[in-house]
Coordinates of C-alpha atoms in Angstrom, one line a residue:
Chain A
X1 CA 0.0 0.0 0.0
X2 CA 1.4 3.4 -0.9
X3 CA 2.1 5.8 2.0
X4 CA -0.3 8.4 0.7
X5 CA -2.9 7.7 -2.0
X6 CA -5.2 10.0 -3.9
X7 CA -7.6 9.5 -6.8
X8 CA -5.7 11.4 -9.6
X9 CA -9.0 12.5 -11.2
X10 CA -9.7 14.6 -13.1
X11 CA -12.9 15.6 -11.4
X12 CA -14.9 17.7 -13.8
X13 CA -17.5 19.6 -11.8
X14 CA -19.9 22.4 -12.8
X15 CA -19.5 25.8 -11.2
X16 CA -21.5 26.1 -8.0
X17 CA -21.5 22.4 -7.2
X18 CA -20.0 20.7 -4.2
X19 CA -17.0 18.4 -4.6
X20 CA -15.2 16.2 -2.2
X21 CA -12.2 14.0 -2.4
X22 CA -10.3 11.8 0.0
X23 CA -6.8 10.8 0.6
X24 CA -5.7 7.6 2.4
X25 CA -2.5 7.1 4.3
X26 CA -0.9 3.9 5.4
X27 CA 0.9 4.9 8.7
X28 CA -1.5 4.9 11.6
X29 CA 1.1 6.9 13.6
X30 CA 1.0 9.8 11.3
X31 CA 0.4 13.0 13.2
X32 CA 0.1 16.0 10.9
X33 CA -2.0 16.4 7.8
X34 CA -2.4 19.2 5.2
X35 CA -4.0 20.0 1.9
X36 CA -1.9 21.9 -0.6
X37 CA -3.0 23.4 -3.9
X38 CA -1.0 23.5 -7.0
X39 CA -2.0 25.5 -10.0
X40 CA -0.8 24.6 -13.5
X41 CA 3.0 25.3 -13.9
X42 CA 3.1 26.8 -10.4
X43 CA 4.6 25.7 -7.1
X44 CA 2.4 24.1 -4.4
X45 CA 0.9 26.3 -1.8
X46 CA -0.7 25.5 1.5
X47 CA -4.5 25.4 1.4
X48 CA -5.2 24.3 4.9
X49 CA -4.0 22.2 7.8
X50 CA -6.3 19.3 8.9
X51 CA -7.1 19.1 12.5
X52 CA -8.4 16.1 14.4
X53 CA -11.7 17.9 15.1
X54 CA -12.1 19.0 11.5
X55 CA -11.8 22.5 10.3
X56 CA -13.4 24.9 8.0
X57 CA -12.1 27.9 6.0
X58 CA -14.8 29.6 4.0
X59 CA -16.0 27.2 1.3
X60 CA -13.4 24.6 2.3
X61 CA -13.8 21.9 4.9
X62 CA -11.2 19.4 5.9
X63 CA -11.7 16.4 8.0
X64 CA -9.6 13.6 9.5
X65 CA -10.7 10.1 10.1
X66 CA -8.0 8.4 12.1
X67 CA -9.9 5.1 12.4
X68 CA -10.1 4.7 8.7
X69 CA -6.9 6.5 8.0
X70 CA -8.1 9.1 5.5
X71 CA -8.5 12.8 5.2
X72 CA -11.0 14.6 3.1
X73 CA -11.5 18.0 1.5
X74 CA -14.9 19.4 0.7
X75 CA -15.3 22.4 -1.5
X76 CA -18.8 24.1 -1.5
X77 CA -20.1 26.5 -4.2
X78 CA -17.1 25.8 -6.4
X79 CA -15.6 28.6 -8.4
X80 CA -13.8 28.5 -11.7
X81 CA -10.7 29.6 -9.8
X82 CA -10.8 26.4 -7.7
X83 CA -9.5 24.5 -10.8
X84 CA -6.2 23.1 -9.6
X85 CA -4.4 20.0 -8.4
X86 CA -5.0 19.3 -4.7
X87 CA -2.1 17.6 -2.9
X88 CA -2.6 15.6 0.3
X89 CA 0.4 15.8 2.7
X90 CA 1.0 13.6 5.6
X91 CA 3.7 13.7 8.2
X92 CA 4.8 10.1 8.5
X93 CA 6.0 9.3 11.9
X94 CA 8.3 6.7 10.4
X95 CA 11.8 7.4 9.1
X96 CA 12.6 10.5 11.0
X97 CA 9.5 12.6 10.5
X98 CA 9.3 12.3 6.7
X99 CA 6.8 14.6 5.0
X100 CA 5.0 12.6 2.3
X101 CA 3.1 14.2 -0.6
X102 CA 0.3 12.4 -2.5
X103 CA 0.4 12.5 -6.3
X104 CA -2.6 15.0 -6.3
X105 CA -6.2 15.1 -7.5
X106 CA -6.9 17.3 -10.5
X107 CA -10.1 19.4 -10.3
X108 CA -11.6 21.1 -13.3
X109 CA -14.5 23.5 -12.6
X110 CA -16.7 23.8 -15.7
X111 CA -18.5 27.1 -16.5
Chain B
X1 CA 14.1 37.1 2.1
X2 CA 10.3 37.3 1.9
X3 CA 10.0 34.0 0.1
X4 CA 12.0 31.0 -1.2
X5 CA 14.1 32.1 -4.2
X6 CA 15.3 29.7 -6.8
X7 CA 17.6 30.2 -9.8
X8 CA 17.7 29.8 -12.7
X9 CA 14.0 29.8 -13.3
X10 CA 14.6 28.0 -16.6
X11 CA 17.6 26.1 -17.8
X12 CA 18.1 24.4 -21.2
X13 CA 21.2 22.2 -21.4
X14 CA 22.6 19.5 -23.6
X15 CA 22.8 15.9 -22.6
X16 CA 26.0 15.2 -20.8
X17 CA 26.5 18.7 -19.3
X18 CA 26.5 19.5 -15.6
X19 CA 23.9 21.8 -14.1
X20 CA 23.7 23.6 -10.8
X21 CA 20.5 24.8 -9.3
X22 CA 20.3 27.2 -6.5
X23 CA 17.8 27.7 -3.6
X24 CA 17.8 30.6 -1.2
X25 CA 15.4 29.7 1.7
X26 CA 13.3 32.0 3.9
X27 CA 15.6 33.6 6.5
X28 CA 15.4 31.7 9.7
X29 CA 14.1 28.5 8.2
X30 CA 16.3 25.6 9.3
X31 CA 14.8 22.9 7.2
X32 CA 15.3 22.8 3.4
X33 CA 13.9 20.3 0.9
X34 CA 14.5 19.5 -2.8
X35 CA 11.8 17.9 -4.8
X36 CA 11.6 16.9 -8.5
X37 CA 8.3 17.1 -10.5
X38 CA 8.2 15.7 -14.0
X39 CA 5.5 17.0 -16.4
X40 CA 2.1 15.8 -15.2
X41 CA 3.5 13.9 -12.3
X42 CA 3.6 14.3 -8.5
X43 CA 6.4 15.6 -6.3
X44 CA 9.3 13.3 -5.9
X45 CA 11.4 13.8 -2.8
X46 CA 15.1 14.2 -3.4
X47 CA 16.9 15.4 -0.3
X48 CA 16.4 17.4 2.9
X49 CA 18.7 19.4 5.2
X50 CA 18.0 20.2 8.8
X51 CA 20.4 22.6 10.5
X52 CA 23.8 21.0 10.9
X53 CA 22.5 17.4 10.9
X54 CA 23.5 15.0 8.2
X55 CA 21.2 15.4 5.2
X56 CA 18.6 12.8 4.3
X57 CA 19.7 11.8 0.8
X58 CA 17.4 8.8 0.4
X59 CA 15.5 10.3 -2.5
X60 CA 18.4 11.1 -4.8
X61 CA 17.9 9.0 -7.9
X62 CA 21.5 8.3 -8.8
X63 CA 25.1 9.3 -7.9
X64 CA 24.9 12.0 -10.6
X65 CA 22.8 14.0 -8.2
X66 CA 24.2 15.8 -5.2
X67 CA 23.3 18.7 -3.0
X68 CA 25.0 21.0 -0.5
X69 CA 23.9 23.5 2.0
X70 CA 26.0 25.8 4.0
X71 CA 24.6 26.2 7.5
X72 CA 21.1 27.4 7.3
X73 CA 21.4 29.3 4.1
X74 CA 21.7 28.7 0.4
X75 CA 21.6 25.2 -1.1
X76 CA 22.8 24.0 -4.4
X77 CA 21.6 20.9 -6.3
X78 CA 24.0 19.6 -8.8
X79 CA 23.2 17.2 -11.6
X80 CA 26.2 15.8 -13.4
X81 CA 26.2 14.4 -16.9
X82 CA 22.6 15.3 -17.4
X83 CA 20.3 12.9 -19.2
X84 CA 17.0 13.6 -21.0
X85 CA 15.0 11.9 -18.1
X86 CA 16.4 14.6 -15.8
X87 CA 14.1 17.1 -17.5
X88 CA 11.7 18.3 -14.8
X89 CA 10.9 21.2 -12.5
X90 CA 13.1 21.1 -9.4
X91 CA 11.3 22.6 -6.5
X92 CA 12.9 23.8 -3.3
X93 CA 11.0 24.3 0.0
X94 CA 11.9 25.5 3.4
X95 CA 10.3 25.5 6.9
X96 CA 11.1 26.6 10.4
X97 CA 12.1 23.1 11.5
X98 CA 12.0 19.6 10.2
X99 CA 8.8 18.7 11.8
X100 CA 5.7 17.5 9.9
X101 CA 3.7 20.1 11.8
X102 CA 5.6 22.9 10.0
X103 CA 4.3 24.3 6.8
X104 CA 6.5 24.1 3.8
X105 CA 7.0 27.2 1.6
X106 CA 8.0 26.4 -1.9
X107 CA 10.0 28.4 -4.4
X108 CA 8.8 28.9 -7.9
X109 CA 11.0 26.1 -9.1
X110 CA 13.8 25.7 -11.7
X111 CA 12.6 24.2 -15.0
X112 CA 15.3 22.0 -16.5
X113 CA 15.2 20.8 -20.1
X114 CA 17.8 18.4 -21.3
X115 CA 18.1 18.2 -25.0

């Protein structure tokens, strides 16, 4: 099983819709979780951290399910500008605190 | 500096030449990472530096790749005898400390094309 797995997509979603995607991780001892966003031909940038209690930032909601070892990202009222690749990032407690990036999920918001 | 600075932003080279890529992290960031991203692919970890500790070189794909960092400042990634498969964007990131709880800030990357 890969350390961090994401559905590569692409997810093609009409503007205004709600979209959600998950990311699974293999190391149950992982401690920190993040979602990064990467626009085409740009560097990744932090979207939001994922807290145990779940957290929300405007139209974005992130949740952590430790029992099933996945994190999720929900985007409500999607905008054209949300089109990007969303990267799941997990701090693996193995191997000296290695930070593991998923391959990313591509999202296309359709007008 | 205000952000992570990488140079050159673009580099075109001929197969077999050596290239050197530079990363200037955010001032005060002790941890520095190099990643490679091929077109349409995910980030591939190469190496990280944390303060004066020995670097984790576990991601370097071959002995043609090496990296150095002086203290907590600039890092250089060197690729010797470049091959076409080395063509990619090389991303540098830094953070306050090597802890997964710390957010990585990425530079804009160095796009390498090997002809």
